[in-house]
Amino acid sequence: MNGADVQVWSFVTAGLMFIVGLYAIVFMENLIKKVIGVMLIGDAVNLVLITSGFKPGGIVPIIGEELYNNASGLFQGFADQAAYSLPFALVLTNIVIGASTLAVLLGLTIKLYQRYNSLSVTTIFKEDES
Amino acid sequence: MMGVLEIIIEFVLMFAIIAGSIMALVQKDLMKMVVIIGFQGLGLALLYQRLLAADVAITQAILGSALIPGLIAITVFKTRRSEE
Amino acid sequence: MNSELIPLMVVFPLIAAILLNLMHGKQRAVRIFGTVAMIVVLAVPLLTAYGSHLFGAHPVDDALPASKIVIPEINLAIEYSFAFLQKALVFLLAVIATFVVVSHTSNEKRVSGVYLSMIMLSIAAVSAVVMVNDIFNMFVFIEIATISQAAIVIAHGGADAYKAAFKYLVFGGIAGGSILFGIALLLGTYGVLNISDLHQAIGGSVGDPVVLTAVALLVIGWLFESGIFPFHSIKSNLYSAAKPDVAALLQTETKLMLVAIGIILLRLFGGYSNMTAVMLGLSIATMVFGAVMAMMQTDFRRLLAYSAVSQAGLVGVGISLGTAAGIAAGIFHAINDAIAMSLLFITVYFIYERAKTSDLTKLGGLLSKAPRLAFLQIIGILAVSGIPPFNAYQSEFRIIESTVAAGYPELGVLVILGTILTFVALMKGFYLTFLREETTVMALEKVRISNALPKVTLAALVILCLACIGIGLFPMPFYDRIADVALNVMVGW
């Protein structure tokens, strides 16, 4: 077992989360659980991005005060060791987007519940085919 | 180099995340589901931390373990607590 | 004329959205600021010179055009490019959105700041998707567009709107996830996000299984955003649950996103013939299926919704042919059809506002009451169905021409078939609303539909009509420039 294994299994975890989320969206009866399925898919994609930025045996790509004071030149050693931080920036954006989508979806869930007095998909989307 | 003991943490976290998402989805009591979702979000944040994304881990810890479960909990309070 | 104004097309609507949201409740402020903001949104694309703008990190050498920089360490900037195509699309969006905003501020007694704010947000998002040359920024604004479109529909209220918006957001979550998954795979493989850089890095060959997965995931996102086959019912539900004027805006935005994301896909993987084949097949299915579904509807809004989806399929056929002529014809048809379809949606908006229904079994006998409206609607129907003096004829003819030139004459036949089906469906709607005898329901409810259209609606309809006829009579100056754009899409393949 080493760091590279962590990367592979992390991708597998993300894939499983994606499948669980998709399953929840397609097969779950309860609206709130469908919403959680959407959240899980977003989390799975975030995990893929984070894992692709991960470097086995690397360091966190943040230049602390200590490192800054002791550094000489262009932080060459730091750049070699640090994880790739561009995906992390993308993930931060996606987390915020995911949270706002989730909030809108939950609001809609409440509205639909008030209308139909049920959270069941078959009751709410019954006459909605075609 | 990371020792075997340290590396096990990641695998435990990954297992906990998957198990947490499946357990949350099979719960009949939606408040229990909210609690499990909170722990799952926290586990995800810890995994991000282990994968060297410290800044993302902080955001995920706040959102995934407090804000999102809070929102879902509000929804559950305003609707019904158990699945029909 | 100044290319420094490029970011304003995205930044200004975003700021306006925030301000309008804060102003919610103060009627006068929302009214005045909403109008002023729309004037600015209309003016900025006209005042901006062509060029490109970099957000964030800047290239070392300012003299070097941004798309030439292939060193990933340097080009972290988000690039927006603005040329004739972007100008046309952004301005078209601004015109349609202006009508929605002005009809809200002039017709409603209580204006809603949040509603206008969401319209502004969707303008910003779609303008950004049209202009952006950065694949991650594209994803961000696609997501913002999805949320804001759902929010505009929710504003209409009613169970139908909630259900349509819920479905739209759930599937939007899946599509957004798959787009970002694809972007992550591309980033992992090539290490760049700028589309011009990715184009060079991919370098004319798609063979790596990881990249193939990315292609599939991005195509799923494209299918959702443009309402092509597996997702057609979600889009048509959304259009028919929205107020018809909002539906006009939504279908314009859909067509712009279809063109913008389609061009990005073609620039990245255009030579990969399996991708274009899948896109082409699904587009044809959408075109025919949408037209057939439109014929079966008994509600005018649903009928138009399915026609809009069917027309999006036709645009998709042009784009995914992958030849320069096909892409040009597809883009041209997207613009023409957005105009003509908006015209139809706005005529139905007027009927819906007065009669409070768009059920075709209830409507009837409007010809004697509102001949002017009937005249404008028949122009819209003829334009959408591709009858000669109008604009969509020019583009549909070119799409058929390019299918034959690309070696698929059968496709040309299917396109003609789809057009005829659309014409029949729309004429059915026209007949049932205007030509047949007044139904007892209408007589009982004493619906007051008069020939005196509100000024805003009339102005919008006349402008769109003139655009239909103008582009129909003089397509060449317009089409030539689009053809220039299309020539550059497939460079390197």
PDB file of N, CA and C in Angstrom, chain A residues 18 22 25 31 35 38 41 45 48-49 84 86-87 90 93-94 97 100-101 104-105 108-109 111-112 115-116 124-125 127-128 130, chain C residues 76 136 139-140 143 147 154 158-160 162-163 165-167 169-170 173-174 177-178 180-181 184 187 191 193 233 237 293 302 306:
ATOM      1  N   PHE A  18     -20.820   8.576  -7.486  1.00  0.00           N
ATOM      2  CA  PHE A  18     -21.581   9.007  -8.669  1.00  0.00           C
ATOM      3  C   PHE A  18     -22.718   8.022  -8.939  1.00  0.00           C
ATOM      4  N   LEU A  22     -26.688   8.705  -8.796  1.00  0.00           N
ATOM      5  CA  LEU A  22     -27.540   8.465  -9.962  1.00  0.00           C
ATOM      6  C   LEU A  22     -28.683   7.517  -9.599  1.00  0.00           C
ATOM      7  N   ILE A  25     -31.296   9.376  -7.724  1.00  0.00           N
ATOM      8  CA  ILE A  25     -32.121  10.246  -8.564  1.00  0.00           C
ATOM      9  C   ILE A  25     -33.130   9.423  -9.355  1.00  0.00           C
ATOM     10  N   LEU A  31     -38.665  12.900  -2.548  1.00  0.00           N
ATOM     11  CA  LEU A  31     -38.045  14.046  -3.227  1.00  0.00           C
ATOM     12  C   LEU A  31     -36.746  14.468  -2.563  1.00  0.00           C
ATOM     13  N   VAL A  35     -32.928  14.890  -4.092  1.00  0.00           N
ATOM     14  CA  VAL A  35     -32.079  16.076  -3.960  1.00  0.00           C
ATOM     15  C   VAL A  35     -30.707  15.679  -3.421  1.00  0.00           C
ATOM     16  N   VAL A  38     -28.565  14.417  -6.139  1.00  0.00           N
ATOM     17  CA  VAL A  38     -27.899  15.488  -6.892  1.00  0.00           C
ATOM     18  C   VAL A  38     -26.653  15.956  -6.145  1.00  0.00           C
ATOM     19  N   ILE A  41     -23.766  13.487  -6.510  1.00  0.00           N
ATOM     20  CA  ILE A  41     -23.088  13.571  -7.807  1.00  0.00           C
ATOM     21  C   ILE A  41     -22.100  14.728  -7.814  1.00  0.00           C
ATOM     22  N   VAL A  45     -17.921  14.454  -8.249  1.00  0.00           N
ATOM     23  CA  VAL A  45     -17.088  15.169  -9.217  1.00  0.00           C
ATOM     24  C   VAL A  45     -16.012  15.977  -8.498  1.00  0.00           C
ATOM     25  N   VAL A  48     -13.213  13.705  -7.655  1.00  0.00           N
ATOM     26  CA  VAL A  48     -12.371  13.409  -8.823  1.00  0.00           C
ATOM     27  C   VAL A  48     -11.357  14.524  -9.035  1.00  0.00           C
ATOM     28  N   LEU A  49     -11.855  15.768  -8.973  1.00  0.00           N
ATOM     29  CA  LEU A  49     -10.947  16.900  -9.213  1.00  0.00           C
ATOM     30  C   LEU A  49      -9.859  16.954  -8.152  1.00  0.00           C
ATOM     31  N   TYR A  84      -1.051  19.824  -7.108  1.00  0.00           N
ATOM     32  CA  TYR A  84      -1.461  20.765  -8.156  1.00  0.00           C
ATOM     33  C   TYR A  84      -2.724  21.479  -7.681  1.00  0.00           C
ATOM     34  N   LEU A  86      -4.634  23.992  -9.061  1.00  0.00           N
ATOM     35  CA  LEU A  86      -5.689  24.531  -9.927  1.00  0.00           C
ATOM     36  C   LEU A  86      -7.020  23.793  -9.735  1.00  0.00           C
ATOM     37  N   PRO A  87      -7.024  22.437  -9.689  1.00  0.00           N
ATOM     38  CA  PRO A  87      -8.316  21.755  -9.475  1.00  0.00           C
ATOM     39  C   PRO A  87      -8.987  22.160  -8.172  1.00  0.00           C
ATOM     40  N   LEU A  90     -11.111  25.035  -8.741  1.00  0.00           N
ATOM     41  CA  LEU A  90     -12.337  24.661  -9.448  1.00  0.00           C
ATOM     42  C   LEU A  90     -13.347  24.054  -8.474  1.00  0.00           C
ATOM     43  N   THR A  93     -15.332  26.545  -6.433  1.00  0.00           N
ATOM     44  CA  THR A  93     -16.443  27.111  -7.195  1.00  0.00           C
ATOM     45  C   THR A  93     -17.614  26.136  -7.250  1.00  0.00           C
ATOM     46  N   ASN A  94     -17.274  24.865  -7.507  1.00  0.00           N
ATOM     47  CA  ASN A  94     -18.349  23.886  -7.680  1.00  0.00           C
ATOM     48  C   ASN A  94     -19.098  23.635  -6.371  1.00  0.00           C
ATOM     49  N   ILE A  97     -21.615  26.394  -6.120  1.00  0.00           N
ATOM     50  CA  ILE A  97     -22.701  26.202  -7.079  1.00  0.00           C
ATOM     51  C   ILE A  97     -23.624  25.082  -6.606  1.00  0.00           C
ATOM     52  N   SER A 100     -25.899  26.151  -3.834  1.00  0.00           N
ATOM     53  CA  SER A 100     -27.024  27.015  -4.222  1.00  0.00           C
ATOM     54  C   SER A 100     -28.085  26.223  -4.965  1.00  0.00           C
ATOM     55  N   THR A 101     -27.661  25.282  -5.835  1.00  0.00           N
ATOM     56  CA  THR A 101     -28.650  24.431  -6.497  1.00  0.00           C
ATOM     57  C   THR A 101     -29.465  23.664  -5.467  1.00  0.00           C
ATOM     58  N   VAL A 104     -32.101  25.823  -3.802  1.00  0.00           N
ATOM     59  CA  VAL A 104     -33.276  26.053  -4.652  1.00  0.00           C
ATOM     60  C   VAL A 104     -34.137  24.798  -4.712  1.00  0.00           C
ATOM     61  N   LEU A 105     -33.462  23.635  -4.861  1.00  0.00           N
ATOM     62  CA  LEU A 105     -34.216  22.381  -4.949  1.00  0.00           C
ATOM     63  C   LEU A 105     -34.989  22.117  -3.667  1.00  0.00           C
ATOM     64  N   LEU A 108     -38.005  24.279  -3.529  1.00  0.00           N
ATOM     65  CA  LEU A 108     -39.046  23.740  -4.399  1.00  0.00           C
ATOM     66  C   LEU A 108     -39.729  22.538  -3.770  1.00  0.00           C
ATOM     67  N   THR A 109     -38.915  21.711  -3.052  1.00  0.00           N
ATOM     68  CA  THR A 109     -39.498  20.545  -2.387  1.00  0.00           C
ATOM     69  C   THR A 109     -40.564  20.975  -1.401  1.00  0.00           C
ATOM     70  N   LYS A 111     -42.328  23.729  -1.442  1.00  0.00           N
ATOM     71  CA  LYS A 111     -43.479  24.242  -2.190  1.00  0.00           C
ATOM     72  C   LYS A 111     -44.332  23.097  -2.727  1.00  0.00           C
ATOM     73  N   LEU A 112     -43.659  22.081  -3.281  1.00  0.00           N
ATOM     74  CA  LEU A 112     -44.409  20.952  -3.831  1.00  0.00           C
ATOM     75  C   LEU A 112     -45.129  20.199  -2.728  1.00  0.00           C
ATOM     76  N   ARG A 115     -48.260  21.861  -1.807  1.00  0.00           N
ATOM     77  CA  ARG A 115     -49.265  21.704  -2.837  1.00  0.00           C
ATOM     78  C   ARG A 115     -49.918  20.322  -2.798  1.00  0.00           C
ATOM     79  N   TYR A 116     -49.089  19.290  -2.676  1.00  0.00           N
ATOM     80  CA  TYR A 116     -49.596  17.923  -2.814  1.00  0.00           C
ATOM     81  C   TYR A 116     -49.693  17.179  -1.490  1.00  0.00           C
ATOM     82  N   ILE A 124     -46.699  13.135  -6.999  1.00  0.00           N
ATOM     83  CA  ILE A 124     -46.545  14.492  -7.517  1.00  0.00           C
ATOM     84  C   ILE A 124     -46.475  14.502  -9.043  1.00  0.00           C
ATOM     85  N   PHE A 125     -45.706  13.578  -9.606  1.00  0.00           N
ATOM     86  CA  PHE A 125     -45.508  13.617 -11.063  1.00  0.00           C
ATOM     87  C   PHE A 125     -46.446  12.658 -11.789  1.00  0.00           C
ATOM     88  N   GLU A 127     -49.680  12.848 -13.201  1.00  0.00           N
ATOM     89  CA  GLU A 127     -50.359  13.162 -14.466  1.00  0.00           C
ATOM     90  C   GLU A 127     -49.415  13.886 -15.438  1.00  0.00           C
ATOM     91  N   ASP A 128     -48.119  13.746 -15.194  1.00  0.00           N
ATOM     92  CA  ASP A 128     -47.177  14.606 -15.894  1.00  0.00           C
ATOM     93  C   ASP A 128     -46.464  13.903 -17.035  1.00  0.00           C
ATOM     94  N   SER A 130     -45.705  12.181 -20.846  1.00  0.00           N
ATOM     95  CA  SER A 130     -45.602  12.686 -22.226  1.00  0.00           C
ATOM     96  C   SER A 130     -44.770  13.924 -22.367  1.00  0.00           C
TER      97      SER A 130
ATOM     98  N   LEU C  76      -3.238  31.315 -17.218  1.00  0.00           N
ATOM     99  CA  LEU C  76      -4.298  30.930 -16.300  1.00  0.00           C
ATOM    100  C   LEU C  76      -5.470  31.883 -16.419  1.00  0.00           C
ATOM    101  N   PHE C 136     -13.686  25.790 -18.123  1.00  0.00           N
ATOM    102  CA  PHE C 136     -14.266  25.741 -16.778  1.00  0.00           C
ATOM    103  C   PHE C 136     -15.236  26.889 -16.552  1.00  0.00           C
ATOM    104  N   PHE C 139     -18.503  26.011 -17.812  1.00  0.00           N
ATOM    105  CA  PHE C 139     -19.288  25.179 -16.885  1.00  0.00           C
ATOM    106  C   PHE C 139     -19.970  26.032 -15.824  1.00  0.00           C
ATOM    107  N   VAL C 140     -19.203  26.963 -15.231  1.00  0.00           N
ATOM    108  CA  VAL C 140     -19.758  27.790 -14.154  1.00  0.00           C
ATOM    109  C   VAL C 140     -20.978  28.542 -14.655  1.00  0.00           C
ATOM    110  N   GLU C 143     -24.067  26.418 -15.251  1.00  0.00           N
ATOM    111  CA  GLU C 143     -24.789  26.132 -14.012  1.00  0.00           C
ATOM    112  C   GLU C 143     -25.602  27.340 -13.569  1.00  0.00           C
ATOM    113  N   ILE C 147     -29.706  27.505 -13.002  1.00  0.00           N
ATOM    114  CA  ILE C 147     -30.404  27.927 -11.789  1.00  0.00           C
ATOM    115  C   ILE C 147     -31.297  29.122 -12.084  1.00  0.00           C
ATOM    116  N   ILE C 154     -39.984  29.439 -11.866  1.00  0.00           N
ATOM    117  CA  ILE C 154     -40.627  29.341 -10.563  1.00  0.00           C
ATOM    118  C   ILE C 154     -41.418  30.612 -10.274  1.00  0.00           C
ATOM    119  N   GLY C 158     -47.428  28.256  -9.450  1.00  0.00           N
ATOM    120  CA  GLY C 158     -48.239  27.149  -9.939  1.00  0.00           C
ATOM    121  C   GLY C 158     -47.493  25.834  -9.867  1.00  0.00           C
ATOM    122  N   ALA C 159     -48.271  24.765  -9.688  1.00  0.00           N
ATOM    123  CA  ALA C 159     -47.663  23.444  -9.500  1.00  0.00           C
ATOM    124  C   ALA C 159     -46.861  23.014 -10.718  1.00  0.00           C
ATOM    125  N   ASP C 160     -47.383  23.324 -11.915  1.00  0.00           N
ATOM    126  CA  ASP C 160     -46.675  22.923 -13.133  1.00  0.00           C
ATOM    127  C   ASP C 160     -45.283  23.520 -13.184  1.00  0.00           C
ATOM    128  N   TYR C 162     -43.468  24.577 -10.672  1.00  0.00           N
ATOM    129  CA  TYR C 162     -42.580  23.987  -9.670  1.00  0.00           C
ATOM    130  C   TYR C 162     -42.064  22.636 -10.126  1.00  0.00           C
ATOM    131  N   LYS C 163     -42.981  21.832 -10.682  1.00  0.00           N
ATOM    132  CA  LYS C 163     -42.574  20.493 -11.091  1.00  0.00           C
ATOM    133  C   LYS C 163     -41.554  20.569 -12.228  1.00  0.00           C
ATOM    134  N   ALA C 165     -39.562  23.025 -12.957  1.00  0.00           N
ATOM    135  CA  ALA C 165     -38.293  23.552 -12.475  1.00  0.00           C
ATOM    136  C   ALA C 165     -37.535  22.510 -11.665  1.00  0.00           C
ATOM    137  N   PHE C 166     -38.281  21.718 -10.878  1.00  0.00           N
ATOM    138  CA  PHE C 166     -37.625  20.672 -10.077  1.00  0.00           C
ATOM    139  C   PHE C 166     -36.925  19.672 -10.987  1.00  0.00           C
ATOM    140  N   LYS C 167     -37.670  19.194 -11.990  1.00  0.00           N
ATOM    141  CA  LYS C 167     -37.068  18.245 -12.932  1.00  0.00           C
ATOM    142  C   LYS C 167     -35.860  18.863 -13.618  1.00  0.00           C
ATOM    143  N   LEU C 169     -33.895  21.222 -12.639  1.00  0.00           N
ATOM    144  CA  LEU C 169     -32.717  21.365 -11.778  1.00  0.00           C
ATOM    145  C   LEU C 169     -32.075  20.017 -11.476  1.00  0.00           C
ATOM    146  N   VAL C 170     -32.900  18.974 -11.273  1.00  0.00           N
ATOM    147  CA  VAL C 170     -32.315  17.662 -10.978  1.00  0.00           C
ATOM    148  C   VAL C 170     -31.499  17.174 -12.170  1.00  0.00           C
ATOM    149  N   GLY C 173     -28.468  19.075 -12.562  1.00  0.00           N
ATOM    150  CA  GLY C 173     -27.412  18.614 -11.668  1.00  0.00           C
ATOM    151  C   GLY C 173     -26.622  17.473 -12.280  1.00  0.00           C
ATOM    152  N   ILE C 174     -27.334  16.521 -12.897  1.00  0.00           N
ATOM    153  CA  ILE C 174     -26.640  15.399 -13.541  1.00  0.00           C
ATOM    154  C   ILE C 174     -25.783  15.917 -14.704  1.00  0.00           C
ATOM    155  N   GLY C 177     -22.840  17.868 -13.491  1.00  0.00           N
ATOM    156  CA  GLY C 177     -21.841  16.945 -12.963  1.00  0.00           C
ATOM    157  C   GLY C 177     -21.060  16.283 -14.077  1.00  0.00           C
ATOM    158  N   SER C 178     -21.779  15.872 -15.131  1.00  0.00           N
ATOM    159  CA  SER C 178     -21.047  15.171 -16.190  1.00  0.00           C
ATOM    160  C   SER C 178     -20.160  16.132 -16.971  1.00  0.00           C
ATOM    161  N   LEU C 180     -18.593  18.748 -15.687  1.00  0.00           N
ATOM    162  CA  LEU C 180     -17.413  19.008 -14.865  1.00  0.00           C
ATOM    163  C   LEU C 180     -16.515  17.773 -14.808  1.00  0.00           C
ATOM    164  N   PHE C 181     -17.132  16.583 -14.800  1.00  0.00           N
ATOM    165  CA  PHE C 181     -16.362  15.340 -14.857  1.00  0.00           C
ATOM    166  C   PHE C 181     -15.502  15.323 -16.129  1.00  0.00           C
ATOM    167  N   ALA C 184     -12.739  17.737 -15.814  1.00  0.00           N
ATOM    168  CA  ALA C 184     -11.688  17.221 -14.934  1.00  0.00           C
ATOM    169  C   ALA C 184     -10.794  16.254 -15.684  1.00  0.00           C
ATOM    170  N   LEU C 187      -8.600  18.224 -17.996  1.00  0.00           N
ATOM    171  CA  LEU C 187      -7.575  18.928 -17.225  1.00  0.00           C
ATOM    172  C   LEU C 187      -6.493  17.950 -16.786  1.00  0.00           C
ATOM    173  N   GLY C 191      -3.805  19.367 -18.821  1.00  0.00           N
ATOM    174  CA  GLY C 191      -3.308  20.378 -17.901  1.00  0.00           C
ATOM    175  C   GLY C 191      -3.677  21.801 -18.251  1.00  0.00           C
ATOM    176  N   LEU C 193      -7.004  24.684 -19.437  1.00  0.00           N
ATOM    177  CA  LEU C 193      -8.445  24.889 -19.479  1.00  0.00           C
ATOM    178  C   LEU C 193      -8.862  25.811 -20.611  1.00  0.00           C
ATOM    179  N   SER C 233     -38.089  16.310 -23.311  1.00  0.00           N
ATOM    180  CA  SER C 233     -39.342  16.550 -22.597  1.00  0.00           C
ATOM    181  C   SER C 233     -39.121  17.496 -21.421  1.00  0.00           C
ATOM    182  N   ASN C 237     -41.315  20.774 -21.188  1.00  0.00           N
ATOM    183  CA  ASN C 237     -42.071  21.003 -19.959  1.00  0.00           C
ATOM    184  C   ASN C 237     -41.785  22.376 -19.397  1.00  0.00           C
ATOM    185  N   MET C 293     -44.714  15.348 -31.764  1.00  0.00           N
ATOM    186  CA  MET C 293     -45.321  15.637 -30.469  1.00  0.00           C
ATOM    187  C   MET C 293     -46.086  16.950 -30.516  1.00  0.00           C
ATOM    188  N   ARG C 302     -47.923  24.279 -25.031  1.00  0.00           N
ATOM    189  CA  ARG C 302     -47.188  23.017 -25.180  1.00  0.00           C
ATOM    190  C   ARG C 302     -46.829  22.784 -26.634  1.00  0.00           C
ATOM    191  N   TYR C 306     -43.029  22.242 -27.942  1.00  0.00           N
ATOM    192  CA  TYR C 306     -42.475  21.136 -28.718  1.00  0.00           C
ATOM    193  C   TYR C 306     -41.932  21.605 -30.057  1.00  0.00           C
TER     194      TYR C 306
END
